[in-house]
CSV table of C-alpha atoms in Angstrom, one decimal:
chain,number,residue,atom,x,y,z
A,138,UNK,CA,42.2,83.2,87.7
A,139,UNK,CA,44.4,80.1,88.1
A,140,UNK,CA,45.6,79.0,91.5
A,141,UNK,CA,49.1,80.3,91.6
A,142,UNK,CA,47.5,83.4,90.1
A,143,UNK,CA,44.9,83.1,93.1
A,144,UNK,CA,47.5,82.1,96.1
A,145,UNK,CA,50.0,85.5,94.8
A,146,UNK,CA,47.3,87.6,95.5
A,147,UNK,CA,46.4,86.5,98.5
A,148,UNK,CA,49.8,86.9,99.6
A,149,UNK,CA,49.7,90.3,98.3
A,150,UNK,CA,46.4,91.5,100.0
A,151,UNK,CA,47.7,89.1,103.2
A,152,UNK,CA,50.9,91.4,103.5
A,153,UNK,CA,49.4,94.6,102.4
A,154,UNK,CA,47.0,94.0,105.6
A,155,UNK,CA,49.8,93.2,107.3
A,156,UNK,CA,51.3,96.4,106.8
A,157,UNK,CA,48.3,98.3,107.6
A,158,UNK,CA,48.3,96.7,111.3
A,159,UNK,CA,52.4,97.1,111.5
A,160,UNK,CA,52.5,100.8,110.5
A,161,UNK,CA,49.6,101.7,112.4
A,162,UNK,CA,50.7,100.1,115.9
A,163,UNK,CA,53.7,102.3,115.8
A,164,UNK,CA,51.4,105.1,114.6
A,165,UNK,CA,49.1,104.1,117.7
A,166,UNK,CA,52.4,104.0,120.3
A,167,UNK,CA,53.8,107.3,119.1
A,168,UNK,CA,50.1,109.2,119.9
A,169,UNK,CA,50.4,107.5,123.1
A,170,UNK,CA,53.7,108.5,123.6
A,171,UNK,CA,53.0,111.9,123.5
A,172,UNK,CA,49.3,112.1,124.3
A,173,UNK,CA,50.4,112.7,128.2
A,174,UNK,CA,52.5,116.0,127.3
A,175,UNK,CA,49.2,117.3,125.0
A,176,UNK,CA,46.5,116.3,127.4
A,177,UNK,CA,45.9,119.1,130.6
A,178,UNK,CA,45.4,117.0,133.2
A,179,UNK,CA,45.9,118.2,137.2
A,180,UNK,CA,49.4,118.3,138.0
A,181,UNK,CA,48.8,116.3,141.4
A,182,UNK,CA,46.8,113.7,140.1
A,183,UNK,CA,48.2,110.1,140.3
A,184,UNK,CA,44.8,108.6,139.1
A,185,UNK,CA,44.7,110.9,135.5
A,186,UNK,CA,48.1,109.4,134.3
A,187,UNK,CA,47.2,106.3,135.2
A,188,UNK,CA,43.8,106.1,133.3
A,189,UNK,CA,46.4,106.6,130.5
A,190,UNK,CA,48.4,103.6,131.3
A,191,UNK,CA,45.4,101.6,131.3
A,192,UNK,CA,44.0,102.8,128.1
A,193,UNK,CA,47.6,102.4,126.2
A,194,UNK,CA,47.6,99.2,127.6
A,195,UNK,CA,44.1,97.6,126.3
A,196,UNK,CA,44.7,99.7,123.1
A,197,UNK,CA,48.3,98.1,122.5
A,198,UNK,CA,47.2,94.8,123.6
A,199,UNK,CA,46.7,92.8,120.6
A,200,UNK,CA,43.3,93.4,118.5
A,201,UNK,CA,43.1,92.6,114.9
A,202,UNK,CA,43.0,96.1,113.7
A,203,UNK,CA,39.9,95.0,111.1
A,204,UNK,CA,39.0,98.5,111.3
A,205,UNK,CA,42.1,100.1,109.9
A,206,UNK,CA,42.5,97.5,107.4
A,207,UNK,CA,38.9,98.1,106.5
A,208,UNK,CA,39.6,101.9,106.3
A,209,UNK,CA,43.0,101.9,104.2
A,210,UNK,CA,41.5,99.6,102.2
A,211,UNK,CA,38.3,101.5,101.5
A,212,UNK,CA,40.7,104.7,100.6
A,213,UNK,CA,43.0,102.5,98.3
A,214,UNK,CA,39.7,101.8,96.3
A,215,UNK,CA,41.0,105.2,95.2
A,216,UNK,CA,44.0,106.5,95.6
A,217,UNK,CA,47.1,104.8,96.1
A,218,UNK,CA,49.1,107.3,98.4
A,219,UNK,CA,48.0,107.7,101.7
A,220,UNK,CA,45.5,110.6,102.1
A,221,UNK,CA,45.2,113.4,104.6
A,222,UNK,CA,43.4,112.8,107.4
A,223,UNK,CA,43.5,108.5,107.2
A,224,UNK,CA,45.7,108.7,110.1
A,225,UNK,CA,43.9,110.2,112.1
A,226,UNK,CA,40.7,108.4,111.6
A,227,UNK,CA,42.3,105.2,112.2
A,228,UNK,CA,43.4,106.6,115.4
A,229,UNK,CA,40.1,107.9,116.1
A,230,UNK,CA,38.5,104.6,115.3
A,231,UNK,CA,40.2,103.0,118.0
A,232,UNK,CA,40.3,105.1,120.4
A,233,UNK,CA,36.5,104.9,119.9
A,234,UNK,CA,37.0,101.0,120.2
A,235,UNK,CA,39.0,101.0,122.9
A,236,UNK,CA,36.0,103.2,124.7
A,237,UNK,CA,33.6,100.4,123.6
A,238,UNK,CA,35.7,97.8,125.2
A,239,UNK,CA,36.2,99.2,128.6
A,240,UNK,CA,32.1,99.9,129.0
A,241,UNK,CA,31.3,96.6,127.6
A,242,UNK,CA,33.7,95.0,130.1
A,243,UNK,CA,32.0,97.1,132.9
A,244,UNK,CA,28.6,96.0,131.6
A,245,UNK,CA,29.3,92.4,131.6
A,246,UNK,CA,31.7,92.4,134.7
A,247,UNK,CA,34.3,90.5,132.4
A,248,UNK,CA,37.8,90.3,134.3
A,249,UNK,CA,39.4,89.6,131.0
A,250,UNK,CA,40.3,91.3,127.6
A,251,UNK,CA,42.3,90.6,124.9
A,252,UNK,CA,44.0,88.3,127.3
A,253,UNK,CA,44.7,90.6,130.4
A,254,UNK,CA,42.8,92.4,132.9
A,255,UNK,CA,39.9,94.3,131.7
A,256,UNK,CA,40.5,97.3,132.6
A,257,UNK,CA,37.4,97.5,135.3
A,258,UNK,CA,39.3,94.6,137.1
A,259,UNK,CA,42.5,96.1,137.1
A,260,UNK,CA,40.9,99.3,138.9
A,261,UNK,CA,39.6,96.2,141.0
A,262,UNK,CA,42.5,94.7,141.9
A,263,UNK,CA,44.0,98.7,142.9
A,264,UNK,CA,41.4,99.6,144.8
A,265,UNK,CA,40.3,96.5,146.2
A,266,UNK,CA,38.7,98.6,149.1
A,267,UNK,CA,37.1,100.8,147.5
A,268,UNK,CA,34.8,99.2,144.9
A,269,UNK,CA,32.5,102.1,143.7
A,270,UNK,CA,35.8,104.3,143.1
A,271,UNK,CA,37.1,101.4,140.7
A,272,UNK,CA,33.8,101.4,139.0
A,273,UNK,CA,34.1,105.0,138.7
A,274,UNK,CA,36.9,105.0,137.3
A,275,UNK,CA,36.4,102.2,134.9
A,276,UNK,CA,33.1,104.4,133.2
A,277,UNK,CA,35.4,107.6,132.8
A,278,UNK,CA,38.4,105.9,131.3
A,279,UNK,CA,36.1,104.9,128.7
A,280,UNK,CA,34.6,107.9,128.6
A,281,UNK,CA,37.8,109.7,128.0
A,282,UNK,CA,38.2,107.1,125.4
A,283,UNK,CA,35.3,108.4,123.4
A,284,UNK,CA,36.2,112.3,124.0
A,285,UNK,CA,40.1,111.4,122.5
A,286,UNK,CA,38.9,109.4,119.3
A,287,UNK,CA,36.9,112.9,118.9
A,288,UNK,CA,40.1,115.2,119.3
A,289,UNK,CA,42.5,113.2,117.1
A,290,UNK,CA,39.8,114.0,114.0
A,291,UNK,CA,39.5,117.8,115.5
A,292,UNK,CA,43.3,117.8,115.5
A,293,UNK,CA,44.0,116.3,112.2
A,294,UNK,CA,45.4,118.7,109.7
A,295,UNK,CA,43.2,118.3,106.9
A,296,UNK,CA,40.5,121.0,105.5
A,297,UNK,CA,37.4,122.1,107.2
A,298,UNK,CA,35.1,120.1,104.8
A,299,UNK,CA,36.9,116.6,105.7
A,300,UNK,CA,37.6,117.5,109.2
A,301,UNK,CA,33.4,117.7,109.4
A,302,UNK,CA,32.5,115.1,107.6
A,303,UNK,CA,34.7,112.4,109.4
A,304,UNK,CA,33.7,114.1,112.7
A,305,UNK,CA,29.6,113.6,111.4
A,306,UNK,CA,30.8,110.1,110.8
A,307,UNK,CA,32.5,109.2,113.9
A,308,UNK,CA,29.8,111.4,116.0
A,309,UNK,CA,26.9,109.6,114.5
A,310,UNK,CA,28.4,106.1,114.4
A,311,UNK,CA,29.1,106.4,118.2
A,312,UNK,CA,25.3,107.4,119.2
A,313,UNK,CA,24.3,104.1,116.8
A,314,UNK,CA,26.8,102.1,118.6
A,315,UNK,CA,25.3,103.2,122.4
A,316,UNK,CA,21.6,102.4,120.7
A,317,UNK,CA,22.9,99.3,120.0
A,318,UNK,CA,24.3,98.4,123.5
A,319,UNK,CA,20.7,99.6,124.8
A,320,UNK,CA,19.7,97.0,122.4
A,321,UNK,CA,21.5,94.4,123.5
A,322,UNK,CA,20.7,94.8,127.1
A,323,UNK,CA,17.4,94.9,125.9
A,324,UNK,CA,17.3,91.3,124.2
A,325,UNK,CA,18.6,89.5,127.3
A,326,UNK,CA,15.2,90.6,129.3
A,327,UNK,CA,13.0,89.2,126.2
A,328,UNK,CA,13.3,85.3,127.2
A,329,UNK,CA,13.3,83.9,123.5
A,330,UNK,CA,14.3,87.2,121.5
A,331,UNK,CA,13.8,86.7,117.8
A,332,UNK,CA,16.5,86.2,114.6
A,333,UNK,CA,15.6,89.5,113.5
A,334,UNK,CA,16.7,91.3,116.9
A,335,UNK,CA,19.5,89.8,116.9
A,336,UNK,CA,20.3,90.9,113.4
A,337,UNK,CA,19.3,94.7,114.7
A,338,UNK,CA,21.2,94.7,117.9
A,339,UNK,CA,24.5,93.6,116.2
A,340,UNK,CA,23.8,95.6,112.9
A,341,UNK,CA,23.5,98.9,115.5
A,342,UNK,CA,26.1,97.5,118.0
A,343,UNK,CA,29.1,96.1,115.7
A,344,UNK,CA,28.4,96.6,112.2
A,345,UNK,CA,28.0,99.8,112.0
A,346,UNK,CA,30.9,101.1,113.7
A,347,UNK,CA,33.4,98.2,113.1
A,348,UNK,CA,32.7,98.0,109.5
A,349,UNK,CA,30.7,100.8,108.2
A,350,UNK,CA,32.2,103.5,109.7
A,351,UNK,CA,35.7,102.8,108.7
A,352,UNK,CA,34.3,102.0,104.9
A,353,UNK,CA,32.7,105.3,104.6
A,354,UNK,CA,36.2,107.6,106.7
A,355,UNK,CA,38.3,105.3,104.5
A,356,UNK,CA,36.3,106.7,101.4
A,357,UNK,CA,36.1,110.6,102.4
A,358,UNK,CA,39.9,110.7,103.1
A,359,UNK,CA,40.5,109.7,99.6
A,360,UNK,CA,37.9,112.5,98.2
A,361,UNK,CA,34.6,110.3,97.6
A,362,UNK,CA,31.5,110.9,98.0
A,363,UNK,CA,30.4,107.9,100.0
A,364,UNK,CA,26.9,109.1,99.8
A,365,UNK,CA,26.0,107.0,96.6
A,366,UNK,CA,27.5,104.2,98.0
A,367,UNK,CA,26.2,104.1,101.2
A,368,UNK,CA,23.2,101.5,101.2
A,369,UNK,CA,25.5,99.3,99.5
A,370,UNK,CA,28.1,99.6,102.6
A,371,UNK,CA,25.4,99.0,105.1
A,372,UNK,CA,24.5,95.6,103.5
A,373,UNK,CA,27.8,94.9,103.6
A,374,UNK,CA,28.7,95.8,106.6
A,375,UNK,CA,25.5,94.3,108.7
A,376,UNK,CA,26.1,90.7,106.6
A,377,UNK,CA,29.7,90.6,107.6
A,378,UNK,CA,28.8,92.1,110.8
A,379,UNK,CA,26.3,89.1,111.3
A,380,UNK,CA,29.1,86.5,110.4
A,381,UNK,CA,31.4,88.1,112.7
A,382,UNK,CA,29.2,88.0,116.0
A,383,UNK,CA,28.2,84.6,115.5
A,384,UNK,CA,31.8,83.8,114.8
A,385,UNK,CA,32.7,85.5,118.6
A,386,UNK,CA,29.3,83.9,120.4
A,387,UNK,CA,30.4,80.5,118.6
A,388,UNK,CA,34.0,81.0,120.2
A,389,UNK,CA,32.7,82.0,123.4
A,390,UNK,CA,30.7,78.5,123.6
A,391,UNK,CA,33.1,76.4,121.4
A,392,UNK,CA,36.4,78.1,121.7
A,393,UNK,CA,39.2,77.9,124.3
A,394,UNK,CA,40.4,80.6,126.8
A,395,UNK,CA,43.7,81.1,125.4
A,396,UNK,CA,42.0,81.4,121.9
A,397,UNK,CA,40.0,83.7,122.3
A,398,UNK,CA,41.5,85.9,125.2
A,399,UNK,CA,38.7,86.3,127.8
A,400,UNK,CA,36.7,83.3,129.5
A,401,UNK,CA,34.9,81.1,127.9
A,402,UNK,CA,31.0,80.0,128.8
A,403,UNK,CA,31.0,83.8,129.7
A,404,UNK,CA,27.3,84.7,127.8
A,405,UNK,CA,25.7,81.8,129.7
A,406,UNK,CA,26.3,82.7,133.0
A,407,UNK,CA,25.8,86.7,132.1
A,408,UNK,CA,22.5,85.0,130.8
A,409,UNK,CA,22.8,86.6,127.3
A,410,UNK,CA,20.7,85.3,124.6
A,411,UNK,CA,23.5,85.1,121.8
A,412,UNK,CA,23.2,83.4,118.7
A,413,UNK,CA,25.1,80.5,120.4
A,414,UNK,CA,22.9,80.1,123.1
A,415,UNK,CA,19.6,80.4,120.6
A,416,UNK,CA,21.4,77.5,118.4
A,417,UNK,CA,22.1,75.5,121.7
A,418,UNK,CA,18.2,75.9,122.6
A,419,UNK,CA,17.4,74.8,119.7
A,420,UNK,CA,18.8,71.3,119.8
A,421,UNK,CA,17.8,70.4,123.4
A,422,UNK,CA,14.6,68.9,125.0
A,423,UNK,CA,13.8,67.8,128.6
A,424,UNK,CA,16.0,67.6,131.0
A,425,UNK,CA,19.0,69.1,128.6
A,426,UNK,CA,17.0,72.6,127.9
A,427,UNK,CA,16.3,72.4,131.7
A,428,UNK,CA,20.3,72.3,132.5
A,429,UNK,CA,21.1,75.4,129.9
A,430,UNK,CA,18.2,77.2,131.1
A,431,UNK,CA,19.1,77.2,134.3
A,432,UNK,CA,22.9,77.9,133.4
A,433,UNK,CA,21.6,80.8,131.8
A,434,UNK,CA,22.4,83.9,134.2
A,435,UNK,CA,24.0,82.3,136.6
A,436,UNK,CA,27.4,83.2,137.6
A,437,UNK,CA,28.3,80.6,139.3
A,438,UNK,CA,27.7,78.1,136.8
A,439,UNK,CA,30.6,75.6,136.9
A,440,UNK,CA,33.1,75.1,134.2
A,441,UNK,CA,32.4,71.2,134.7
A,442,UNK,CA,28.5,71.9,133.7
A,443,UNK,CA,29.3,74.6,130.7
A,444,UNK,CA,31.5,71.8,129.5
A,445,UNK,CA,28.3,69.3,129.4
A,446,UNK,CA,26.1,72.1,127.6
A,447,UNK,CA,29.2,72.3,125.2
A,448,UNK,CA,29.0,68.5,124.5
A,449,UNK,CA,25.2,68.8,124.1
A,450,UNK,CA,25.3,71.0,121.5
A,451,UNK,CA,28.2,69.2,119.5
A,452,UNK,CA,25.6,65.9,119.9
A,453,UNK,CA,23.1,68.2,118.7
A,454,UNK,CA,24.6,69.7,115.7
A,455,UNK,CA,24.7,73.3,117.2
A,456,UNK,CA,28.0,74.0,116.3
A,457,UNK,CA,27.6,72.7,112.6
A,458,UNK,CA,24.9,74.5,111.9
A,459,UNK,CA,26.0,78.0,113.5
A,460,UNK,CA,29.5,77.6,111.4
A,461,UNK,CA,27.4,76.8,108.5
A,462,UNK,CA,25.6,79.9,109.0
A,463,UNK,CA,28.2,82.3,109.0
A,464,UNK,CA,29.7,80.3,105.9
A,465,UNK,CA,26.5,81.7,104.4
A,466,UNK,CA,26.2,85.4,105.3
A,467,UNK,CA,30.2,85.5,104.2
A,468,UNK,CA,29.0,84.3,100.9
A,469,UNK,CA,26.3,86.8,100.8
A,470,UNK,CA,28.5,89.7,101.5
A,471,UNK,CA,30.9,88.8,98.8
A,472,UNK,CA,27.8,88.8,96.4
A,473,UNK,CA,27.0,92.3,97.1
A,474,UNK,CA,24.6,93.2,93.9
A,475,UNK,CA,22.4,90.5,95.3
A,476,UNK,CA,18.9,90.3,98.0
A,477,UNK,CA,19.4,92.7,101.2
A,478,UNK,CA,19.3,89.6,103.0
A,479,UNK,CA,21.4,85.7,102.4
A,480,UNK,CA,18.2,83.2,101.6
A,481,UNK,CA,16.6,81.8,104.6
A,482,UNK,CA,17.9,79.8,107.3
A,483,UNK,CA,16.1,76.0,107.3
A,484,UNK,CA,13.2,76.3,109.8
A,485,UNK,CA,14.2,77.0,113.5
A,486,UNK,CA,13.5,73.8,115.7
A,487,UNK,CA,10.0,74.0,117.8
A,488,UNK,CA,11.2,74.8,121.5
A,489,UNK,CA,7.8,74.6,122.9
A,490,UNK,CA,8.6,71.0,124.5
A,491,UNK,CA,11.7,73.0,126.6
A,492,UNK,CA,10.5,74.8,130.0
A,493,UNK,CA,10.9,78.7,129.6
A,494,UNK,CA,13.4,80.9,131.8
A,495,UNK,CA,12.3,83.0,134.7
């Protein structure tokens, strides 16, 4: 293919996605619109609607919509026309996201999302009084989250077959995702967790549901059996899922505020062992491994010294080396016939001249 043949379809596939994300924001608004007239909630109740609000509100508040791209795109491997039932498992997919980010934001006391409150801060900032009641709250909006992305598929006017086999999806990819979480909390008490945890948490934490999941919906809408297909999803989806994490923890260290929409340095102080932080470990001796390890979980680390860790790891090479490896597990998903895994990473740097945390 030559390159005008190569730049036309990207342009195509560029505004097809953008489509996707433009049809299904006003699909998303118009469920939201109406979801307060189809949901019995107590009549009195000032807190119920509001729970709403604040889950229309992180829902409509930006996100790249990867997983209904991925889904309309799995289902145009098909079909042209849009199926039965896609609709409704884009919807369901994130509502389910939206669930994900409310808990996560609880779990890592993050006052930001997607560039606004989180919505555990905003109950903060309501009931600033009354902090177990915001908490509270917080945990059941996302639980209601979870129950809705459920009801849209139970709702969705397709036949009993499909309705079951997106709900089996959707049911099963949301126990994997909570695994995953337990995973990840898991990894910050190890000290010096592993590659190959990492690889697990965010296979069972992101890939799985971001990716995945929508591959495999996308594909029953349109009538296939995904079955056949599905070990060649999963190393897909976990070598794109891979790149993708250590595209967010290399923004989280590298990025800025505005760019990425939350606070920046944010893994450090919440002491999470990232594959930033493990590629800024791995370039620092002495007194430098001394300064980051004792950033590490502290949350009152100042921006002033998260700014010297950042420079440390620039001298160091960190951030070259972490964009160089999600440069490769992208190539490795593109080359999907190939090894379950991209070839290896060059040899991890000895950290047994740094002190140890704890």
């Amino acid at each position: 293919m030559n390159d005008t043949a190569t730049a036309t379809a990207l342009a195509l596939t560029l505004e097809r996605i953008h489509g996707h994300r433009t049809r299904f924001d006003a699909r998303f608004e118009r469920y939201f619109d109406t979801l307060g007239d189809r949901l019995d909630t107590p009549l009195p109740s000032r807190f119920a609607p509001r729970c709403l609000e604040l889950l229309r509100e992180l829902s409509m508040r930006g996100g790249k919509r990867l997983r209904v791209v991925l889904l309309h795109e799995a289902a145009r491997l098909v079909t042209t026309e849009e199926p039965p039932g896609l609709a409704e498992a884009g919807l369901s997919l994130e509502l389910l996201q939206t669930h994900g980010l409310v808990h996560d934001d609880i779990i890592d006391d993050a006052p930001l999302r997607r560039g606004g409150p989180s919505t555990y801060y905003a109950y903060r900032r309501e009931l600033p009084g009354d902090l177990p009641a915001a908490l509270g709250l917080a945990v059941l909006a996302g639980d209601l989250a979870a129950f809705l992305s459920m009801q849209v598929l139970l709702e969705a006017e397709v036949s009993a077959e499909l309705r079951q086999a997106l709900l089996a999806v959707q049911i099963r990819t949301a126990a994997e995702t909570v695994a995953g979480q337990i995973a990840d909390l898991e990894r910050d008490t190890l000290g010096d967790p592993d590659e190959e945890f990492l690889h697990a948490v965010t296979d069972f934490k992101s890939a799985r549901y971001s990716i995945l999941a929508p591959l495999t919906m996308g594909l029953l809408a349109a009538g296939e059996d995904p079955a056949p297909h599905r070990e060649r999803l999963h190393r897909y989806a976990r070598l794109v899922g891979i790149g993708e994490q250590m595209h967010d923890d290399y923004l989280d260290l590298f990025g800025e505020a505005e760019q990425v929409g939350k606070s920046t340095g944010a893994d450090l102080r919440a002491g999470r062992r990232t594959y930033a932080v493990n590629a800024v470990l791995d370039c620092v001796r002495g007194s430098d491994a001394a300064l980051v390890e004792a950033a590490l979980g502290d949350p009152g680390c100042t921006d002033a010294t998260i700014s010297r860790i950042r420079e440390m790891a620039r001298s160091g090479g960190a951030d070259r080396r972490l964009r160089a490896e999600i440069r490769r597990y992208a190539a490795a998903a593109a080359a999907p016939d190939r090894d379950e895994a991209p070839p290896p990473a060059p040899a991890r740097a000895d950290r047994k001249d740094r002190p140890t945390s704890g």
